[in-house]
mmCIF file of C-alpha atoms in Angstrom:
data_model
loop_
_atom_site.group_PDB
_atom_site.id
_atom_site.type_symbol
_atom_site.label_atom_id
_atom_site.label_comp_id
_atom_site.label_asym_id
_atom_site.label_seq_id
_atom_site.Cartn_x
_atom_site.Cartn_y
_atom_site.Cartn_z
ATOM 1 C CA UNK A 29 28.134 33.468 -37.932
ATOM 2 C CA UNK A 30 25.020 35.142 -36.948
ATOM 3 C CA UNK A 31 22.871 32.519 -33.749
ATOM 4 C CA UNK A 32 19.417 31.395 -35.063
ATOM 5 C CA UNK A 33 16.858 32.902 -32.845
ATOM 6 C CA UNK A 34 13.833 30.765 -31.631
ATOM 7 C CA UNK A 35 10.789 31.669 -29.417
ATOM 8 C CA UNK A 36 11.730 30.663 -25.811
ATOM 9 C CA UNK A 37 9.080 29.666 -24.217
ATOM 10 C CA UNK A 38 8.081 27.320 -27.702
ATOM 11 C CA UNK A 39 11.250 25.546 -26.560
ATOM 12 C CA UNK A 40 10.969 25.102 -23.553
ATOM 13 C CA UNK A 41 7.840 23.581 -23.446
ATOM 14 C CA UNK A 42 9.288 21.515 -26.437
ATOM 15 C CA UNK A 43 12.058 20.584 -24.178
ATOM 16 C CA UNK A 44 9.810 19.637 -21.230
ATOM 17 C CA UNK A 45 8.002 17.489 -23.274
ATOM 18 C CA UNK A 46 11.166 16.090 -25.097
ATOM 19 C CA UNK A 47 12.234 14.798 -20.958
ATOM 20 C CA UNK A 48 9.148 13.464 -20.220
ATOM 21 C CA UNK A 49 9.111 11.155 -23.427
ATOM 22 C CA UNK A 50 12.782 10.468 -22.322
ATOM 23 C CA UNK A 51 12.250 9.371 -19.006
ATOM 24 C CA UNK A 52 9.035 7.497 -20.042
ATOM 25 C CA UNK A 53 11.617 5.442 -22.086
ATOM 26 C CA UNK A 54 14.069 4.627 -19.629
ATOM 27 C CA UNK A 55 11.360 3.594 -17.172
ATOM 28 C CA UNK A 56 10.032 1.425 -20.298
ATOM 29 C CA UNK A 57 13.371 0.066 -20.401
ATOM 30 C CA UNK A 58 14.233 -0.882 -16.819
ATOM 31 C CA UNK A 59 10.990 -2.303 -16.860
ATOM 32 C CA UNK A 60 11.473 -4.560 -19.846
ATOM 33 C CA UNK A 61 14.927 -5.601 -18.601
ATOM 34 C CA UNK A 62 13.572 -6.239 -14.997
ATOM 35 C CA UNK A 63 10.651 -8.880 -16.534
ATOM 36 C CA UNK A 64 13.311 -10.355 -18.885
ATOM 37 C CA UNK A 65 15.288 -10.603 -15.734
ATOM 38 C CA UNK A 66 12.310 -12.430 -13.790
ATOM 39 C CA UNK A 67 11.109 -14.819 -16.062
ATOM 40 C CA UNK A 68 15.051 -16.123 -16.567
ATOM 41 C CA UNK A 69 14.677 -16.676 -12.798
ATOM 42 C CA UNK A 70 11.713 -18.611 -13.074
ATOM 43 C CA UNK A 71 12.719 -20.342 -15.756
ATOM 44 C CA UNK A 72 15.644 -21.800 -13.934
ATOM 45 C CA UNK A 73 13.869 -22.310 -11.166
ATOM 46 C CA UNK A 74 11.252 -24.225 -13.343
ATOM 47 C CA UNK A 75 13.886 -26.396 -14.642
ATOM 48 C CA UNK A 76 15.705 -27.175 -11.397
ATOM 49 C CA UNK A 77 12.115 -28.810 -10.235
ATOM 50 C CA UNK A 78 11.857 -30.706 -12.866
ATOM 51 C CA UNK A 79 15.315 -32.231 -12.719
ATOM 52 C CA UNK A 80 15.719 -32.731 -8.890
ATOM 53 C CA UNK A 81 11.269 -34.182 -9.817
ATOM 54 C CA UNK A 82 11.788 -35.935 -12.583
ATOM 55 C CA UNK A 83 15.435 -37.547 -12.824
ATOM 56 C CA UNK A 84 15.464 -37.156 -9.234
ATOM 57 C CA UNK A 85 18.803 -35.301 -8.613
ATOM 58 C CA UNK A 86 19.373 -34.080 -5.370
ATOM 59 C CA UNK A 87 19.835 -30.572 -3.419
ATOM 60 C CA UNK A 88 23.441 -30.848 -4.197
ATOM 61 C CA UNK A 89 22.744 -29.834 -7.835
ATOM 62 C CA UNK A 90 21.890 -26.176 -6.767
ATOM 63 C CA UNK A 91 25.295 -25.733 -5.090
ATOM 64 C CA UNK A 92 26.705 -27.358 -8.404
ATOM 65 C CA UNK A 93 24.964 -24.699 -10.549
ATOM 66 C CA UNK A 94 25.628 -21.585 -8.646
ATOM 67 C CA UNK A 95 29.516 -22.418 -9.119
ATOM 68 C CA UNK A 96 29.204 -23.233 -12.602
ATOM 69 C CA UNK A 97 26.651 -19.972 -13.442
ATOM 70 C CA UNK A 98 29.273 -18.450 -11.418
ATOM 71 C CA UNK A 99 31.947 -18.809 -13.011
ATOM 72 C CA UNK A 100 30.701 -18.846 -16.564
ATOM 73 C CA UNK A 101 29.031 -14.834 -15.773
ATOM 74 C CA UNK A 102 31.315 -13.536 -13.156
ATOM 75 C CA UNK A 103 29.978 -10.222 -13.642
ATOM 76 C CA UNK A 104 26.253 -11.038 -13.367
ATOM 77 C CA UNK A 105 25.000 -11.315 -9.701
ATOM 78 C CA UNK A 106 22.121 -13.276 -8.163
ATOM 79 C CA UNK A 107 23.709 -16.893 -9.247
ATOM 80 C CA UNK A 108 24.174 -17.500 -5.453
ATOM 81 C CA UNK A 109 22.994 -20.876 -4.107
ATOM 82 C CA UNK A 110 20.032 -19.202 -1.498
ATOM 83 C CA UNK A 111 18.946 -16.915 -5.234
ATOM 84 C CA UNK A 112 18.808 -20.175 -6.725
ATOM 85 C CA UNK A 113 16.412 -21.722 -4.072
ATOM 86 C CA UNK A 114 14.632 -18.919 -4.586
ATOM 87 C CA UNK A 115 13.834 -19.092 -8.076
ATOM 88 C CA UNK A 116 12.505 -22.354 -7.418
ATOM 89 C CA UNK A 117 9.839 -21.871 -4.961
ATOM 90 C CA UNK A 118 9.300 -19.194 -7.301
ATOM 91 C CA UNK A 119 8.587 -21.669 -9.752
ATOM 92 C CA UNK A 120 6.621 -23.638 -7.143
ATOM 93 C CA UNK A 121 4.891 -20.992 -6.242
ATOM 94 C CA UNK A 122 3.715 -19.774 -9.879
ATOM 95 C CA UNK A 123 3.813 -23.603 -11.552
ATOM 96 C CA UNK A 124 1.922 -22.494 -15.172
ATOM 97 C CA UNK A 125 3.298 -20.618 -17.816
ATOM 98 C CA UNK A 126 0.704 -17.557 -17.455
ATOM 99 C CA UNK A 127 3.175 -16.706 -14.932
ATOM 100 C CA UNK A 128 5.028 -13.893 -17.161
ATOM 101 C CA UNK A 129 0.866 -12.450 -17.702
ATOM 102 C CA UNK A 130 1.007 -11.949 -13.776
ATOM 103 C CA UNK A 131 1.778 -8.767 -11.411
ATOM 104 C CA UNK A 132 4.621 -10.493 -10.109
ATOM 105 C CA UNK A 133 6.174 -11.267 -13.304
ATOM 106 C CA UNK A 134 7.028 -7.489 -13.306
ATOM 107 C CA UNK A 135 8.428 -6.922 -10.119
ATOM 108 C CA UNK A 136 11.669 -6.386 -8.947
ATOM 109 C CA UNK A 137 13.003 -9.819 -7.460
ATOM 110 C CA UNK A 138 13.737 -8.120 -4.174
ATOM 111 C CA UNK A 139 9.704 -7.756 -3.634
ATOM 112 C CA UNK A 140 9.337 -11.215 -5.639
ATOM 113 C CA UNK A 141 11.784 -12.962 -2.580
ATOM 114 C CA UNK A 142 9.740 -10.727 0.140
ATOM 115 C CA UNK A 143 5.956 -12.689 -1.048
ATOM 116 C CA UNK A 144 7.794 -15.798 -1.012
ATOM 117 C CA UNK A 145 9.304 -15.170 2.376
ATOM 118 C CA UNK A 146 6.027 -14.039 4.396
ATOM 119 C CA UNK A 147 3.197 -15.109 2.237
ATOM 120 C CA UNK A 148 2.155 -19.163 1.946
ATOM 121 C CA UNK A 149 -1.198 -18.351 0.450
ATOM 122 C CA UNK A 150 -1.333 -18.086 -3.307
ATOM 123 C CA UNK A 151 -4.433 -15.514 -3.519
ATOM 124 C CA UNK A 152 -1.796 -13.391 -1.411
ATOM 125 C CA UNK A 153 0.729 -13.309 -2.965
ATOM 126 C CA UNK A 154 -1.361 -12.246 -6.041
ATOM 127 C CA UNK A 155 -3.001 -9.538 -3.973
ATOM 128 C CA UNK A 156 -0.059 -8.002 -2.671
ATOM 129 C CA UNK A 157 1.627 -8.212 -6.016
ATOM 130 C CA UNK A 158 -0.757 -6.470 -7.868
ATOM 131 C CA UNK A 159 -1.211 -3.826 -4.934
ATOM 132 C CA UNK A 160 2.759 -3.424 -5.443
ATOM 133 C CA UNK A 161 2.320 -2.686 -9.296
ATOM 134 C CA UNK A 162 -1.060 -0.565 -8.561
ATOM 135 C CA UNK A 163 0.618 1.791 -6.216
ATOM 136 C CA UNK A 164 4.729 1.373 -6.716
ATOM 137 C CA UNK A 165 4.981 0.067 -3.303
ATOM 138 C CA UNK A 166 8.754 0.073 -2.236
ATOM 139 C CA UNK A 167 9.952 -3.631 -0.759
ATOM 140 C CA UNK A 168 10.084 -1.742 2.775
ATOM 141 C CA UNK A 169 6.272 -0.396 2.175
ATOM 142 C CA UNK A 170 5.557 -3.905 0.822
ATOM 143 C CA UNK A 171 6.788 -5.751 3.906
ATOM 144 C CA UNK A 172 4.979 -2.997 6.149
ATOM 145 C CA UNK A 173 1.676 -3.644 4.802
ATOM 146 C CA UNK A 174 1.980 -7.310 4.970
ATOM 147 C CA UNK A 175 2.917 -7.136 8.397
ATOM 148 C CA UNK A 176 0.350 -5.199 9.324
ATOM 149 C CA UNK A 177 -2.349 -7.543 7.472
ATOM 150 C CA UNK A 178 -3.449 -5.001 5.025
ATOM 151 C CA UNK A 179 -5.528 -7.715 2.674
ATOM 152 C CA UNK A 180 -7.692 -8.629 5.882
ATOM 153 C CA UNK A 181 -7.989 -5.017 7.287
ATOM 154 C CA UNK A 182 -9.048 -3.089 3.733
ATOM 155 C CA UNK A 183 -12.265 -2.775 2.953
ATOM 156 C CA UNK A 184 -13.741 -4.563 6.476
ATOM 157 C CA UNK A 185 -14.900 -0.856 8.345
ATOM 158 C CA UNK A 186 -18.765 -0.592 8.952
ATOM 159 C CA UNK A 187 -20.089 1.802 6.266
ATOM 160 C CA UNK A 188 -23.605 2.092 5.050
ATOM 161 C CA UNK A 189 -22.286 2.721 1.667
ATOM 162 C CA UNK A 190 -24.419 0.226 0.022
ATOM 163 C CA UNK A 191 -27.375 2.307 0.746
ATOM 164 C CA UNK A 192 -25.868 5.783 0.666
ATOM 165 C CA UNK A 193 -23.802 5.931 -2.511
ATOM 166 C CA UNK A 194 -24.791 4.553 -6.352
ATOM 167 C CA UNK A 195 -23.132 0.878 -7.263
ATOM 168 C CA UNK A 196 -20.545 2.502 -9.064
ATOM 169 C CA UNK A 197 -18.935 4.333 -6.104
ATOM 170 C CA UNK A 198 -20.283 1.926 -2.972
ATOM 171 C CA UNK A 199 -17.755 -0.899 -3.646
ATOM 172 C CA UNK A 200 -14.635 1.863 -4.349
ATOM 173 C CA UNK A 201 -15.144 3.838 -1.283
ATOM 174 C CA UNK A 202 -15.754 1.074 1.046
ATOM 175 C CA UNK A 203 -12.494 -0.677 -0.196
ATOM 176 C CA UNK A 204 -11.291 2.982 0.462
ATOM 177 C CA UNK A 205 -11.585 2.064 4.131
ATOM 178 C CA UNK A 206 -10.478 -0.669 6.509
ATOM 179 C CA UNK A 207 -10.555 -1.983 10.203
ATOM 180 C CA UNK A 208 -8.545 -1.399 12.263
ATOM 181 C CA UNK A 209 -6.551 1.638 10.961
ATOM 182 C CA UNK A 210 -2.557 0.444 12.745
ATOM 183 C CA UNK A 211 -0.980 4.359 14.186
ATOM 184 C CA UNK A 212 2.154 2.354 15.706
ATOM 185 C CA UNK A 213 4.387 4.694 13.677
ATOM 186 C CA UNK A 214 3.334 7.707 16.211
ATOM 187 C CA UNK A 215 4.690 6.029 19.563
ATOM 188 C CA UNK A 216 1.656 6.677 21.492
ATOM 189 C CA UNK A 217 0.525 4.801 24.515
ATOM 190 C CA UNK A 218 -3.552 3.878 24.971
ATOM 191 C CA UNK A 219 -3.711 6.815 26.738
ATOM 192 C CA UNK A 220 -2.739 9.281 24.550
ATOM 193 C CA UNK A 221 -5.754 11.874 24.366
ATOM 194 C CA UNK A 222 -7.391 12.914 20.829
ATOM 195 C CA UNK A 223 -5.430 16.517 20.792
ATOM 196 C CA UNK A 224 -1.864 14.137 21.026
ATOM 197 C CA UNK A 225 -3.317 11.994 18.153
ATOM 198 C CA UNK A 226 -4.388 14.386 15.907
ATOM 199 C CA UNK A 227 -1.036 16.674 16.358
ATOM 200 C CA UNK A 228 1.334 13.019 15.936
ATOM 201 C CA UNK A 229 -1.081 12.664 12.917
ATOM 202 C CA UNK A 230 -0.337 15.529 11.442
ATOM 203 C CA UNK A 231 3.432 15.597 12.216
ATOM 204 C CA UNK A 232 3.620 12.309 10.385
ATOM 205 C CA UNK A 233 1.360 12.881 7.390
ATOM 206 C CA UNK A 234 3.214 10.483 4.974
ATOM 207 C CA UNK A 235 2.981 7.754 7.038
ATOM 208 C CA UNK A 236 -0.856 8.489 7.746
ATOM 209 C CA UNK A 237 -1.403 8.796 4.440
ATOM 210 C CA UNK A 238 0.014 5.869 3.623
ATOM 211 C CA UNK A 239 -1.435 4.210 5.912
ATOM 212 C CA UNK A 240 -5.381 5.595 4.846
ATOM 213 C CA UNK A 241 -4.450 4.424 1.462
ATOM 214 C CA UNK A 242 -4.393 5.433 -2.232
ATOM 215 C CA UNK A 243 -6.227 8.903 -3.225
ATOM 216 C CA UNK A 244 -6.195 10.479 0.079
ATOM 217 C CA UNK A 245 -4.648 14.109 0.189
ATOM 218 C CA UNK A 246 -4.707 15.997 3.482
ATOM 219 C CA UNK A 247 -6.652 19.311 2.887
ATOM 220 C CA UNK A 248 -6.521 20.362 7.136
ATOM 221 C CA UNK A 249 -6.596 19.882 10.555
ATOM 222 C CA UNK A 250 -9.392 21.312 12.882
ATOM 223 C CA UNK A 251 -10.643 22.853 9.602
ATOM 224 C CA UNK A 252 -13.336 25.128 11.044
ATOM 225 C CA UNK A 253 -17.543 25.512 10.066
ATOM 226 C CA UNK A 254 -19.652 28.543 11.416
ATOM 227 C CA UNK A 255 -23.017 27.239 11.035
ATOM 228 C CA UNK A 256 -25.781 29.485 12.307
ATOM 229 C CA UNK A 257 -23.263 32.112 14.288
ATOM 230 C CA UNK A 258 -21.473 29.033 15.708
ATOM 231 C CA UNK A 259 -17.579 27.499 15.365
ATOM 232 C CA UNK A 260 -17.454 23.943 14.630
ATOM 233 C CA UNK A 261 -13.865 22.452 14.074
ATOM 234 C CA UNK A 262 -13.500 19.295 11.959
ATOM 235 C CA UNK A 263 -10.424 16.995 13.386
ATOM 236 C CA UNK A 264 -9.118 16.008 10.136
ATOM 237 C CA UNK A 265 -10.397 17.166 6.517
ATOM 238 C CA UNK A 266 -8.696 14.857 3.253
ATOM 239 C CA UNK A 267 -9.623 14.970 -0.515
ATOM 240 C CA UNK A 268 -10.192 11.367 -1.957
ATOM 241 C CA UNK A 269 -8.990 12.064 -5.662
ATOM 242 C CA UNK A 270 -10.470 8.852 -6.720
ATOM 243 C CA UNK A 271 -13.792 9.664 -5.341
ATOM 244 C CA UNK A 272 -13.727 13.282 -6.053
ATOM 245 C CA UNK A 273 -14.989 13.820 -3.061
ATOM 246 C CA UNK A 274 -14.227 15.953 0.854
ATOM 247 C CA UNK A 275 -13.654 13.046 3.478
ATOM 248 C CA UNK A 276 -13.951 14.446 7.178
ATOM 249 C CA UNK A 277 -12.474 12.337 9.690
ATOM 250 C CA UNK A 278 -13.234 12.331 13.658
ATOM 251 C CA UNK A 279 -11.764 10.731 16.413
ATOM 252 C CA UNK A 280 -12.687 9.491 19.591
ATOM 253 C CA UNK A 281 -10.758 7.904 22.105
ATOM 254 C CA UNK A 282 -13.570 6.396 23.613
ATOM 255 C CA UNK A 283 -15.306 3.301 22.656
ATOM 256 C CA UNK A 284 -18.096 3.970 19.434
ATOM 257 C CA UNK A 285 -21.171 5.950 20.645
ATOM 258 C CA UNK A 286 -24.397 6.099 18.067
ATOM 259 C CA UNK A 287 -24.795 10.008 18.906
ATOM 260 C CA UNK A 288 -20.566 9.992 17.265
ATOM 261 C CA UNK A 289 -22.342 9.392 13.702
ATOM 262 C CA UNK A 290 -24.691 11.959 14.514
ATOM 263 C CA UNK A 291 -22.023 14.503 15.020
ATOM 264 C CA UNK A 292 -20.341 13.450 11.882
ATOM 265 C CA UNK A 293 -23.985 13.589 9.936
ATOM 266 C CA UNK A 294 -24.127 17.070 11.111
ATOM 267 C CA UNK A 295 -20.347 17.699 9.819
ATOM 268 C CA UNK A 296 -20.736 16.351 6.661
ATOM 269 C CA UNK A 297 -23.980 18.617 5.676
ATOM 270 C CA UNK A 298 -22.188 21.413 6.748
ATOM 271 C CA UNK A 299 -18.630 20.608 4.614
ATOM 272 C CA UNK A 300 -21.186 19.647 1.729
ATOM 273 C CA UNK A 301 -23.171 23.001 2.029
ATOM 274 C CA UNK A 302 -19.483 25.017 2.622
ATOM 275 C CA UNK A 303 -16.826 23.456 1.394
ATOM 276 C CA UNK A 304 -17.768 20.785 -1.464
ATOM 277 C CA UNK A 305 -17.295 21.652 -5.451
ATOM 278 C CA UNK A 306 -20.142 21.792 -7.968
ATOM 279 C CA UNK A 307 -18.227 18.825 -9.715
ATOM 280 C CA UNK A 308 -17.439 17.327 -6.512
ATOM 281 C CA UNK A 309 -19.500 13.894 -4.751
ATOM 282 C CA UNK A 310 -20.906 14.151 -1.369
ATOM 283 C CA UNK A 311 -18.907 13.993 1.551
ATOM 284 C CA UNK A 312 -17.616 11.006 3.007
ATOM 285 C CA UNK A 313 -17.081 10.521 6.955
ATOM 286 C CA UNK A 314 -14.543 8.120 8.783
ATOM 287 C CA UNK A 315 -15.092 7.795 12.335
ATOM 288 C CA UNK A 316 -12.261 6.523 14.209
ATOM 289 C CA UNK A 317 -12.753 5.346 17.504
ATOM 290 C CA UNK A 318 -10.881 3.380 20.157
ATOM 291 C CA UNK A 319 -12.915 0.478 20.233
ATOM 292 C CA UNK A 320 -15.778 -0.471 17.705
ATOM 293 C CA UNK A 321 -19.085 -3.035 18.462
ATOM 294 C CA UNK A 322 -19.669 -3.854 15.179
ATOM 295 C CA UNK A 323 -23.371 -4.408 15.526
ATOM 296 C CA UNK A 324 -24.259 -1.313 17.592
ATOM 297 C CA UNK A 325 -22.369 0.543 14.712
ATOM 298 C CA UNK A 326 -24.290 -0.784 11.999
ATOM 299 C CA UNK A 327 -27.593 0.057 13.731
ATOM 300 C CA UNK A 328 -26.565 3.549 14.077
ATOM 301 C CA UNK A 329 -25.676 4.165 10.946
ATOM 302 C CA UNK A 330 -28.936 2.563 9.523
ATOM 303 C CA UNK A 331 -30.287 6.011 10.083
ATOM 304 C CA UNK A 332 -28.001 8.413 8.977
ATOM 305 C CA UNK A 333 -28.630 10.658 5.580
ATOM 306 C CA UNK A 334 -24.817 11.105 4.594
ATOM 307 C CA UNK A 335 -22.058 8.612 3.844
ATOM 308 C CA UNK A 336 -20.222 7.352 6.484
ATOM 309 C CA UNK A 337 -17.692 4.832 7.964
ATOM 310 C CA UNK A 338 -16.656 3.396 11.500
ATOM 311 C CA UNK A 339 -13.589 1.639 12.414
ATOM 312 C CA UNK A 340 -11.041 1.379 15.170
ATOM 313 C CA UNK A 341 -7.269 1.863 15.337
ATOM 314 C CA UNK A 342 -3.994 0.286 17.282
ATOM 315 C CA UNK A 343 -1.644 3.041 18.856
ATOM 316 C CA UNK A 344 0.284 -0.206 18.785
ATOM 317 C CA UNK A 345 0.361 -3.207 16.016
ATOM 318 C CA UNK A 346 -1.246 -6.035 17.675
ATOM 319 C CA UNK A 347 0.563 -9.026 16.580
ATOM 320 C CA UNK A 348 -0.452 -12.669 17.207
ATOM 321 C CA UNK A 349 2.192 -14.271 19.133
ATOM 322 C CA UNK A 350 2.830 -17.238 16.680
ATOM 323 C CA UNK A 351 3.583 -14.567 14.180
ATOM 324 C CA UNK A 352 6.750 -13.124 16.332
ATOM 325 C CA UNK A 353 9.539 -15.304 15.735
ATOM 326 C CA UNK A 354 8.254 -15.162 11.676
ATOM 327 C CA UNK A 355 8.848 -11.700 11.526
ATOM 328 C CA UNK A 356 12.514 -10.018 10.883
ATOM 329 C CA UNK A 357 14.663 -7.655 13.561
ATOM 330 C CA UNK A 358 15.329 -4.393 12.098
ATOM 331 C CA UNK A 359 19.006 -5.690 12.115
ATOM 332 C CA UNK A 360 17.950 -8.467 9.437
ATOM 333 C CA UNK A 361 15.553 -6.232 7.411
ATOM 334 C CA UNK A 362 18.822 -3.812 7.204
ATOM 335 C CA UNK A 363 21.055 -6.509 6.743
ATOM 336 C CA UNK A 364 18.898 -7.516 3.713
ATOM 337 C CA UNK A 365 18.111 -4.091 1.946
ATOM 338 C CA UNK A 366 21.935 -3.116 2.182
ATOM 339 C CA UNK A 367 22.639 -6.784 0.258
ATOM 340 C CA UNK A 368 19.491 -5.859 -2.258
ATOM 341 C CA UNK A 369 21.610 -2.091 -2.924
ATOM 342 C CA UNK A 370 24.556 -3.815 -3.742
ATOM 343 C CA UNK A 371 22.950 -6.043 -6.495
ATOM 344 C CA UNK A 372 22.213 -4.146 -8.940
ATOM 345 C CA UNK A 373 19.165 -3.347 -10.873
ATOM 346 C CA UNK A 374 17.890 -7.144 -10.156
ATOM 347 C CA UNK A 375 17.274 -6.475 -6.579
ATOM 348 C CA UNK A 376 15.810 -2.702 -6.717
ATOM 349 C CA UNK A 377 13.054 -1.860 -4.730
#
């Protein structure tokens, strides 16, 4: 029996495409189980408030329904007494039915038991959840940036975006920014000198990255400009694919000086005039410093042409003390992602 022939490389894109609709299905599908999953969960939890509320049974009951749910689905996990708890302050948490229309009703309960655990604040909880969904945060990269206070830090740098950029990108690329930028992940002391910060940097470029947010990509270090016969070296040079734009970073580790933005004016004209794309926005600059007056900052940058920022950053995470004792020891957080492993798709991250 003679093979049928067929053009190669018409299959194989064929093919390609066939594995992308694939795995767009199966994604589809552990996402539809994993909401199905979540509003079960808060639909027990819903109606263990309203019996322990309303015909005023006791705490007891819980420990009375995890043996019973138990036993009648031995193969189904997550029917533990401390799940069950959880699915009602999940129900506390999120009282109205619009709860399955929220970010959280479509994460994995692992992250859902993490904003319950270190966030009391509704707004967030919402925040965080819908930063999860936005950028497919893992539960360790969720508990990171809670720790480290993203919600208060993004968007809070001195920029003088307002007046440098149109409406439609001011409010984008100053949320693309925060204060202070948190380096603990380098194990620096204060007096590490801008040469050790930028090499750390660069040996740990996920965790910067991560850490400068969604749409950065790192284009160079000490990327160098010959203006007029002369070598200028830029410390750090990223691509913001949201902005469509070159972002030049500097930093100092010496307390913000006004003649800093004037350095960075002078790099960003030159990156513009060099480096940036016909289709590509102006520049952006970041100036990192070790320490940042707020108001001295903002007057400097009252003057400048080009689009810039100025925050600080933390060789070391400076928690408030009342916060310690909140937060987990890496035994516990290992403790608790080797129990989310073993439950199955429930407790993914």
């Amino acid at each position: 029996m003679t093979e049928m022939s067929f053009d190669v490389g018409d299959y194989n894109a064929w093919l390609t495409g066939l594995k992308s609709r694939v795995e767009q299905a199966r994604q589809r599908a552990v996402l539809s189980v994993n909401r199905e999953l979540i509003s079960l969960y808060w639909q027990i939890g819903h109606e263990i408030l309203d019996r322990q509320g309303r015909a005023g049974w006791g705490a007891k009951v819980v420990d009375q329904l995890a043996r019973d749910l138990r036993t009648a689905f031995p193969d189904m996990r997550g029917f533990s007494p401390r799940n069950l708890k959880y699915m009602r302050a999940l129900a506390e948490a999120w009282p109205g039915k619009e709860f399955v229309q929220q970010a959280v009703a479509q994460l994995p309960w692992s992250h859902v038991v993490t904003l319950l655990d270190k966030l009391k604040a509704p707004e967030a909880r919402d925040w965080y959840a819908e930063k999860s969904i936005e950028h497919g945060w893992s539960r360790n990269v969720l508990v990171m940036q809670i720790e480290s206070r993203l919600r208060e830090r993004q968007g809070s740098a001195v920029t003088n975006f307002r007046d440098r950029l149109p409406p439609s990108r001011s409010d984008l690329a100053r949320d693309s920014l925060k204060d202070p930028y948190i380096f603990d992940f380098l194990g620096l002391t204060e007096s590490a000198q801008e040469r050790d910060i930028e090499n750390a940097l660069t040996r740990h470029i996920t965790r910067f990255l991560l850490e400068l947010g969604a749409g950065f990509a790192f284009v160079a270090r000490q990327y160098r400009l010959v203006v007029g016969g002369d070598e200028f070296l830029v410390d750090l040079l990223f691509y913001h694919l949201k902005l469509r734009c070159y972002v030049v970073v500097e930093l100092k580790t010496t307390p913000f000086k006004p003649e800093y933005a004037g350095q960075l004016n002078f790099y960003l004209s030159a990156v513009d005039a060099q480096v940036k794309g016909p289709h590509d926005e102006p520049t952006i600059g970041l100036l990192l410093c070790k320490e940042n007056n707020r108001l001295v900052a903002e007057y400097a940058l009252r003057g400048i042409a080009s689009p810039m920022g100025v925050a600080e950053y933390q060789l070391l995470r400076d928690i408030p003390a009342p916060l310690m004792p909140n937060l987990p020891s890496i035994e516990q957080i290992e403790a608790e992602l080797q129990t989310d492993n073993a439950s199955g798709l429930s407790d993914q991250p």
